[in-house]
Amino acid sequence: MAIDYNKLTEKHPCFAKYGHGGKGRIHLPVSPGCNIECKFCNRKINDYENRPGVTSEVIKVSEVESVIKRALELCPEITVAGIAGPGDTLATPYALQTFEIVSKKFPSLVKCMSTNGLLLPEKADAIINANIDSLTVTVNAVTPEIEAQLNRAIYYHGKRYEGVEAAEILINNQIEGIKKISQAGITVKVNTVLVPNINANDIEAIAKTVAEAGAKFYNIIPLIPQADLINEPAPDCKQLFTARYKAEKYIKIYRHCQRCRADAVGVPGKSDFSKQVYIRRVAKDTFSHA
């Protein structure tokens, strides 16, 4: 059974009431595959970029126990085992397999997972049964015509979808999945990548929709211009403030995101032990989809 919201604010640095709360996390990069071609995403295997979608290696499920033990020795403040990629956690079975190990071997650790939500309705029961404590779903629009500008395609049940059709499938699944997960007592946080020229006018609708679906937190992340959106400007402070101001009428806003790597280890913004924990056998620099 997932821990309640109040305990989560005490143990999870992303939900702490004041900054990171002195608590740490380890991200376990076990999920290499993805089922969405986001136009702002550029997944990489490297040692030098500090952003989501980047890891120095993808580890096997069989390595998870030793990796966590090493991390706890270096950083006893770690209270959370999270999986945030470098792909989507539900596109491959490794994340849920990993949480089975965490539950058995490290029962005191909070289990946290991020997903794009495409497969969330059909994987909801498995997530609930895995005793996940918190789930983050990335929802970048609730208007299909806007979502279609942020993704090239989705891969869903063996078929490639594009445009508004793909956007409608994705948005419907995200909202249905959030409802199922939140009704089970799992704390849901929603992330949105703010692209001022594309989805700024959809932020208020996103906040209202996901709050009604049961999400408790909303994290608006500034775009990192790259990939297909390399020429799109990142939001300035005023645009980010305006988006958060509009959204907080409906849902609690999360304001201290560090935009962590998929192999982050330590207390966010304070300590980083990823180089000591992961072997960093950088073999290639790119990923493929589906």
mmCIF file of C-alpha atoms in Angstrom:
data_model
loop_
_atom_site.group_PDB
_atom_site.id
_atom_site.type_symbol
_atom_site.label_atom_id
_atom_site.label_comp_id
_atom_site.label_asym_id
_atom_site.label_seq_id
_atom_site.Cartn_x
_atom_site.Cartn_y
_atom_site.Cartn_z
ATOM 1 C CA MET A 1 0.000 0.000 0.000
ATOM 2 C CA ALA A 2 1.322 3.464 -0.939
ATOM 3 C CA ILE A 3 2.416 5.745 1.887
ATOM 4 C CA ASP A 4 0.099 8.647 2.569
ATOM 5 C CA TYR A 5 0.717 12.159 1.338
ATOM 6 C CA ASN A 6 1.908 13.567 4.683
ATOM 7 C CA LYS A 7 4.622 10.914 5.040
ATOM 8 C CA LEU A 8 5.602 11.472 1.437
ATOM 9 C CA THR A 9 6.329 15.153 2.156
ATOM 10 C CA GLU A 10 8.657 14.032 4.946
ATOM 11 C CA LYS A 11 10.569 11.395 2.962
ATOM 12 C CA HIS A 12 10.574 12.501 -0.682
ATOM 13 C CA PRO A 13 12.756 15.487 -1.694
ATOM 14 C CA CYS A 14 10.439 16.325 -4.592
ATOM 15 C CA PHE A 15 7.447 16.646 -2.282
ATOM 16 C CA ALA A 16 9.185 18.290 0.660
ATOM 17 C CA LYS A 17 7.503 21.470 1.883
ATOM 18 C CA TYR A 18 10.786 23.384 1.971
ATOM 19 C CA GLY A 19 13.228 22.603 -0.827
ATOM 20 C CA HIS A 20 14.614 19.073 -0.788
ATOM 21 C CA GLY A 21 14.129 18.652 2.958
ATOM 22 C CA GLY A 22 17.601 17.170 3.321
ATOM 23 C CA LYS A 23 16.413 13.894 1.783
ATOM 24 C CA GLY A 24 18.102 12.121 -1.099
ATOM 25 C CA ARG A 25 17.094 9.892 -3.976
ATOM 26 C CA ILE A 26 18.627 7.417 -6.343
ATOM 27 C CA HIS A 27 17.425 7.209 -9.919
ATOM 28 C CA LEU A 28 17.765 3.719 -11.355
ATOM 29 C CA PRO A 29 18.266 3.910 -15.154
ATOM 30 C CA VAL A 30 16.676 0.597 -16.080
ATOM 31 C CA SER A 31 14.205 1.771 -18.746
ATOM 32 C CA PRO A 32 15.881 2.386 -22.129
ATOM 33 C CA GLY A 33 12.899 2.073 -24.471
ATOM 34 C CA CYS A 34 10.363 4.759 -25.329
ATOM 35 C CA ASN A 35 7.067 4.852 -27.189
ATOM 36 C CA ILE A 36 6.750 8.571 -27.944
ATOM 37 C CA GLU A 37 8.843 10.822 -30.187
ATOM 38 C CA CYS A 38 8.766 14.063 -28.233
ATOM 39 C CA LYS A 39 10.071 16.981 -30.277
ATOM 40 C CA PHE A 40 11.945 18.434 -27.273
ATOM 41 C CA CYS A 41 13.543 15.159 -26.149
ATOM 42 C CA ASN A 42 17.092 14.111 -26.909
ATOM 43 C CA ARG A 43 17.959 10.986 -24.927
ATOM 44 C CA LYS A 44 21.675 10.435 -24.549
ATOM 45 C CA ILE A 45 24.235 8.221 -22.873
ATOM 46 C CA ASN A 46 26.957 10.523 -21.640
ATOM 47 C CA ASP A 47 28.725 11.874 -18.574
ATOM 48 C CA TYR A 48 28.411 15.599 -19.078
ATOM 49 C CA GLU A 49 24.803 16.768 -19.581
ATOM 50 C CA ASN A 50 22.720 17.544 -16.505
ATOM 51 C CA ARG A 51 19.149 17.100 -17.692
ATOM 52 C CA PRO A 52 16.376 14.488 -17.928
ATOM 53 C CA GLY A 53 16.776 11.761 -20.527
ATOM 54 C CA VAL A 54 20.516 11.423 -19.938
ATOM 55 C CA THR A 55 22.386 8.611 -18.212
ATOM 56 C CA SER A 56 25.921 7.289 -18.263
ATOM 57 C CA GLU A 57 24.652 3.724 -18.546
ATOM 58 C CA VAL A 58 21.521 1.607 -18.548
ATOM 59 C CA ILE A 59 21.702 -0.974 -15.781
ATOM 60 C CA LYS A 60 20.145 -4.434 -15.652
ATOM 61 C CA VAL A 61 17.492 -5.370 -13.117
ATOM 62 C CA SER A 62 19.978 -7.890 -11.687
ATOM 63 C CA GLU A 63 22.319 -4.992 -10.802
ATOM 64 C CA VAL A 64 19.758 -2.950 -8.886
ATOM 65 C CA GLU A 65 20.342 -4.411 -5.425
ATOM 66 C CA SER A 66 24.108 -3.843 -5.474
ATOM 67 C CA VAL A 67 23.686 -0.348 -6.911
ATOM 68 C CA ILE A 68 21.277 0.697 -4.149
ATOM 69 C CA LYS A 69 23.526 -0.766 -1.446
ATOM 70 C CA ARG A 70 26.475 1.211 -2.786
ATOM 71 C CA ALA A 71 24.390 4.390 -2.938
ATOM 72 C CA LEU A 72 23.156 4.031 0.650
ATOM 73 C CA GLU A 73 26.703 3.561 1.886
ATOM 74 C CA LEU A 74 27.746 6.805 0.209
ATOM 75 C CA CYS A 75 24.571 8.762 0.967
ATOM 76 C CA PRO A 76 22.554 7.532 3.970
ATOM 77 C CA GLU A 77 20.142 10.454 3.384
ATOM 78 C CA ILE A 78 18.639 8.570 0.448
ATOM 79 C CA THR A 79 15.005 7.787 1.182
ATOM 80 C CA VAL A 80 13.685 7.338 -2.368
ATOM 81 C CA ALA A 81 14.320 4.835 -5.144
ATOM 82 C CA GLY A 82 13.028 6.376 -8.351
ATOM 83 C CA ILE A 83 12.941 5.439 -12.017
ATOM 84 C CA ALA A 84 12.836 8.284 -14.500
ATOM 85 C CA GLY A 85 14.069 6.698 -17.698
ATOM 86 C CA PRO A 86 16.085 7.366 -19.661
ATOM 87 C CA GLY A 87 13.058 6.172 -21.682
ATOM 88 C CA ASP A 88 9.501 5.571 -20.561
ATOM 89 C CA THR A 89 9.150 3.302 -17.550
ATOM 90 C CA LEU A 90 6.109 1.497 -18.940
ATOM 91 C CA ALA A 91 7.490 0.896 -22.440
ATOM 92 C CA THR A 92 9.582 -1.997 -21.074
ATOM 93 C CA PRO A 93 8.966 -4.331 -18.094
ATOM 94 C CA TYR A 94 12.165 -3.472 -16.230
ATOM 95 C CA ALA A 95 10.846 -0.689 -13.987
ATOM 96 C CA LEU A 96 8.102 -2.782 -12.417
ATOM 97 C CA GLN A 97 10.527 -5.696 -12.041
ATOM 98 C CA THR A 98 12.936 -3.346 -10.297
ATOM 99 C CA PHE A 99 10.308 -2.171 -7.827
ATOM 100 C CA GLU A 100 9.635 -5.772 -6.836
ATOM 101 C CA ILE A 101 13.272 -5.989 -5.756
ATOM 102 C CA VAL A 102 13.120 -2.643 -3.963
ATOM 103 C CA SER A 103 10.020 -3.733 -2.029
ATOM 104 C CA LYS A 104 11.679 -6.951 -0.883
ATOM 105 C CA LYS A 105 15.221 -5.761 -0.215
ATOM 106 C CA PHE A 106 14.716 -2.098 0.750
ATOM 107 C CA PRO A 107 11.188 -1.827 2.165
ATOM 108 C CA SER A 108 11.862 1.507 3.882
ATOM 109 C CA LEU A 109 12.604 3.288 0.600
ATOM 110 C CA VAL A 110 9.867 5.295 -1.076
ATOM 111 C CA LYS A 111 9.166 3.979 -4.578
ATOM 112 C CA CYS A 112 8.736 6.688 -7.196
ATOM 113 C CA MET A 113 8.180 6.378 -10.932
ATOM 114 C CA SER A 114 7.801 8.734 -13.901
ATOM 115 C CA THR A 115 5.942 7.994 -17.141
ATOM 116 C CA ASN A 116 4.567 9.691 -20.220
ATOM 117 C CA GLY A 117 1.250 7.987 -19.457
ATOM 118 C CA LEU A 118 0.596 6.383 -22.849
ATOM 119 C CA LEU A 119 0.254 2.923 -21.300
ATOM 120 C CA LEU A 120 -0.940 4.092 -17.902
ATOM 121 C CA PRO A 121 -4.561 2.824 -18.005
ATOM 122 C CA GLU A 122 -3.557 -0.728 -18.900
ATOM 123 C CA LYS A 123 -0.571 -0.772 -16.542
ATOM 124 C CA ALA A 124 -2.371 0.871 -13.613
ATOM 125 C CA ASP A 125 -3.122 -2.373 -11.767
ATOM 126 C CA ALA A 126 0.494 -3.506 -12.107
ATOM 127 C CA ILE A 127 1.685 -0.154 -10.709
ATOM 128 C CA ILE A 128 -0.717 -0.422 -7.789
ATOM 129 C CA ASN A 129 0.327 -4.018 -7.099
ATOM 130 C CA ALA A 130 3.984 -2.966 -7.163
ATOM 131 C CA ASN A 131 3.241 -0.656 -4.214
ATOM 132 C CA ILE A 132 4.473 2.464 -5.974
ATOM 133 C CA ASP A 133 4.232 5.424 -3.578
ATOM 134 C CA SER A 134 4.297 8.303 -6.036
ATOM 135 C CA LEU A 135 3.857 8.613 -9.778
ATOM 136 C CA THR A 136 4.795 11.495 -12.060
ATOM 137 C CA VAL A 137 2.999 11.791 -15.391
ATOM 138 C CA THR A 138 4.201 14.182 -18.078
ATOM 139 C CA VAL A 139 1.191 15.956 -19.608
ATOM 140 C CA ASN A 140 2.198 18.692 -22.021
ATOM 141 C CA ALA A 141 -1.252 19.609 -23.339
ATOM 142 C CA VAL A 142 -4.903 18.641 -23.068
ATOM 143 C CA THR A 143 -5.807 20.190 -26.411
ATOM 144 C CA PRO A 144 -4.961 17.654 -29.153
ATOM 145 C CA GLU A 145 -4.004 20.290 -31.722
ATOM 146 C CA ILE A 146 -1.420 21.655 -29.283
ATOM 147 C CA GLU A 147 -0.121 18.246 -28.232
ATOM 148 C CA ALA A 148 0.357 17.377 -31.909
ATOM 149 C CA GLN A 149 2.891 20.208 -32.166
ATOM 150 C CA LEU A 150 5.011 18.693 -29.391
ATOM 151 C CA ASN A 151 5.280 15.067 -30.605
ATOM 152 C CA ARG A 152 6.261 13.577 -33.948
ATOM 153 C CA ALA A 153 4.523 10.267 -33.227
ATOM 154 C CA ILE A 154 3.488 7.657 -30.675
ATOM 155 C CA TYR A 155 3.906 3.883 -30.867
ATOM 156 C CA TYR A 156 0.817 2.225 -29.449
ATOM 157 C CA HIS A 157 -0.017 -1.477 -29.584
ATOM 158 C CA GLY A 158 2.278 -2.122 -32.520
ATOM 159 C CA LYS A 159 1.152 0.830 -34.628
ATOM 160 C CA ARG A 160 2.629 4.269 -35.283
ATOM 161 C CA TYR A 161 0.251 7.209 -34.930
ATOM 162 C CA GLU A 162 0.907 10.827 -35.838
ATOM 163 C CA GLY A 163 -0.713 14.243 -35.558
ATOM 164 C CA VAL A 164 -4.001 14.913 -33.802
ATOM 165 C CA GLU A 165 -4.922 11.224 -33.817
ATOM 166 C CA ALA A 166 -1.819 10.393 -31.795
ATOM 167 C CA ALA A 167 -2.427 13.357 -29.486
ATOM 168 C CA GLU A 168 -5.998 12.278 -28.741
ATOM 169 C CA ILE A 169 -4.889 8.754 -27.810
ATOM 170 C CA LEU A 170 -2.113 10.061 -25.576
ATOM 171 C CA ILE A 171 -4.186 12.683 -23.748
ATOM 172 C CA ASN A 172 -7.116 10.325 -23.156
ATOM 173 C CA ASN A 173 -4.806 7.650 -21.761
ATOM 174 C CA GLN A 174 -2.960 10.110 -19.524
ATOM 175 C CA ILE A 175 -6.148 11.420 -17.904
ATOM 176 C CA GLU A 176 -7.739 7.980 -17.559
ATOM 177 C CA GLY A 177 -4.530 6.642 -16.031
ATOM 178 C CA ILE A 178 -4.199 9.508 -13.553
ATOM 179 C CA LYS A 179 -7.745 8.846 -12.391
ATOM 180 C CA LYS A 180 -7.059 5.141 -11.807
ATOM 181 C CA ILE A 181 -3.780 5.720 -9.991
ATOM 182 C CA SER A 182 -5.019 8.546 -7.764
ATOM 183 C CA GLN A 183 -8.153 6.603 -6.803
ATOM 184 C CA ALA A 184 -5.849 3.870 -5.505
ATOM 185 C CA GLY A 185 -4.289 6.316 -3.032
ATOM 186 C CA ILE A 186 -1.035 6.894 -4.907
ATOM 187 C CA THR A 187 0.186 10.503 -4.958
ATOM 188 C CA VAL A 188 0.308 11.792 -8.530
ATOM 189 C CA LYS A 189 2.457 14.697 -9.712
ATOM 190 C CA VAL A 190 2.102 16.067 -13.230
ATOM 191 C CA ASN A 191 4.999 17.553 -15.181
ATOM 192 C CA THR A 192 4.559 19.924 -18.113
ATOM 193 C CA VAL A 193 7.369 21.158 -20.332
ATOM 194 C CA LEU A 194 6.549 24.814 -20.956
ATOM 195 C CA VAL A 195 7.140 25.801 -24.591
ATOM 196 C CA PRO A 196 5.946 29.433 -24.669
ATOM 197 C CA ASN A 197 5.069 29.587 -28.364
ATOM 198 C CA ILE A 198 3.185 26.285 -28.307
ATOM 199 C CA ASN A 199 1.499 25.314 -25.024
ATOM 200 C CA ALA A 200 1.537 28.432 -22.828
ATOM 201 C CA ASN A 201 -2.157 29.032 -23.439
ATOM 202 C CA ASP A 202 -3.012 25.445 -22.489
ATOM 203 C CA ILE A 203 -1.404 25.516 -19.028
ATOM 204 C CA GLU A 204 -4.529 26.559 -17.149
ATOM 205 C CA ALA A 205 -6.595 23.847 -18.860
ATOM 206 C CA ILE A 206 -3.934 21.245 -18.063
ATOM 207 C CA ALA A 207 -3.886 22.229 -14.389
ATOM 208 C CA LYS A 208 -7.669 22.118 -14.105
ATOM 209 C CA THR A 209 -7.970 18.802 -15.961
ATOM 210 C CA VAL A 210 -5.290 16.895 -14.066
ATOM 211 C CA ALA A 211 -6.482 18.264 -10.707
ATOM 212 C CA GLU A 212 -9.983 17.024 -11.458
ATOM 213 C CA ALA A 213 -8.464 13.656 -12.391
ATOM 214 C CA GLY A 214 -6.816 13.416 -8.952
ATOM 215 C CA ALA A 215 -3.278 14.799 -9.331
ATOM 216 C CA LYS A 216 -1.960 16.589 -6.232
ATOM 217 C CA PHE A 217 1.097 18.444 -7.563
ATOM 218 C CA TYR A 218 1.915 20.297 -10.766
ATOM 219 C CA ASN A 219 5.468 20.924 -11.941
ATOM 220 C CA ILE A 220 5.956 23.321 -14.859
ATOM 221 C CA ILE A 221 9.407 22.731 -16.357
ATOM 222 C CA PRO A 222 11.100 25.264 -18.637
ATOM 223 C CA LEU A 223 11.891 23.969 -22.107
ATOM 224 C CA ILE A 224 15.506 23.064 -22.803
ATOM 225 C CA PRO A 225 15.794 24.006 -26.507
ATOM 226 C CA GLN A 226 17.057 20.906 -28.311
ATOM 227 C CA ALA A 227 16.119 18.273 -30.899
ATOM 228 C CA ASP A 228 13.257 19.462 -33.136
ATOM 229 C CA LEU A 229 12.593 22.433 -30.843
ATOM 230 C CA ILE A 230 16.162 23.668 -30.725
ATOM 231 C CA ASN A 231 15.082 27.015 -32.187
ATOM 232 C CA GLU A 232 12.187 27.487 -29.767
ATOM 233 C CA PRO A 233 13.015 29.939 -26.950
ATOM 234 C CA ALA A 234 12.983 28.738 -23.361
ATOM 235 C CA PRO A 235 10.498 30.586 -21.157
ATOM 236 C CA ASP A 236 11.808 33.613 -19.312
ATOM 237 C CA CYS A 237 11.104 34.209 -15.624
ATOM 238 C CA LYS A 238 7.953 36.214 -16.335
ATOM 239 C CA GLN A 239 6.490 33.537 -18.604
ATOM 240 C CA LEU A 240 7.252 30.812 -16.071
ATOM 241 C CA PHE A 241 5.737 32.870 -13.241
ATOM 242 C CA THR A 242 2.611 33.581 -15.304
ATOM 243 C CA ALA A 243 2.134 29.912 -16.123
ATOM 244 C CA ARG A 244 2.490 28.905 -12.466
ATOM 245 C CA TYR A 245 0.153 31.702 -11.372
ATOM 246 C CA LYS A 246 -2.565 30.492 -13.746
ATOM 247 C CA ALA A 247 -2.127 26.866 -12.702
ATOM 248 C CA GLU A 248 -2.096 27.355 -8.939
ATOM 249 C CA LYS A 249 -5.774 28.311 -8.962
ATOM 250 C CA TYR A 250 -6.440 24.597 -9.396
ATOM 251 C CA ILE A 251 -3.516 22.623 -7.994
ATOM 252 C CA LYS A 252 -0.481 22.896 -5.708
ATOM 253 C CA ILE A 253 2.555 24.064 -7.657
ATOM 254 C CA TYR A 254 5.942 22.431 -7.316
ATOM 255 C CA ARG A 255 8.715 25.029 -7.620
ATOM 256 C CA HIS A 256 12.109 23.480 -6.841
ATOM 257 C CA CYS A 257 12.653 20.990 -9.675
ATOM 258 C CA GLN A 258 16.338 20.345 -10.449
ATOM 259 C CA ARG A 259 15.640 18.658 -13.841
ATOM 260 C CA CYS A 260 17.639 15.626 -12.740
ATOM 261 C CA ARG A 261 19.426 13.072 -14.880
ATOM 262 C CA ALA A 262 18.080 9.541 -15.163
ATOM 263 C CA ASP A 263 21.031 8.325 -13.060
ATOM 264 C CA ALA A 264 20.995 11.019 -10.360
ATOM 265 C CA VAL A 265 22.154 9.990 -6.874
ATOM 266 C CA GLY A 266 22.179 12.128 -3.733
ATOM 267 C CA VAL A 267 20.355 15.096 -2.249
ATOM 268 C CA PRO A 268 19.042 17.312 -5.086
ATOM 269 C CA GLY A 269 21.055 20.486 -5.455
ATOM 270 C CA LYS A 270 23.352 19.494 -2.596
ATOM 271 C CA SER A 271 25.253 16.271 -3.308
ATOM 272 C CA ASP A 272 25.920 14.060 -6.327
ATOM 273 C CA PHE A 273 27.261 10.524 -5.929
ATOM 274 C CA SER A 274 26.306 9.197 -9.363
ATOM 275 C CA LYS A 275 29.918 8.932 -10.539
ATOM 276 C CA GLN A 276 30.798 6.753 -7.569
ATOM 277 C CA VAL A 277 27.673 4.594 -7.850
ATOM 278 C CA TYR A 278 27.472 3.919 -11.556
ATOM 279 C CA ILE A 279 30.226 2.297 -13.577
ATOM 280 C CA ARG A 280 29.761 4.881 -16.322
ATOM 281 C CA ARG A 281 30.651 2.532 -19.157
ATOM 282 C CA VAL A 282 29.669 4.985 -21.877
ATOM 283 C CA ALA A 283 29.352 2.841 -24.981
ATOM 284 C CA LYS A 284 27.055 4.819 -27.256
ATOM 285 C CA ASP A 285 25.508 8.251 -27.333
ATOM 286 C CA THR A 286 22.002 7.742 -28.698
ATOM 287 C CA PHE A 287 18.758 5.795 -28.304
ATOM 288 C CA SER A 288 16.066 4.650 -30.703
ATOM 289 C CA HIS A 289 12.286 4.559 -30.242
ATOM 290 C CA ALA A 290 9.903 1.603 -29.986
#
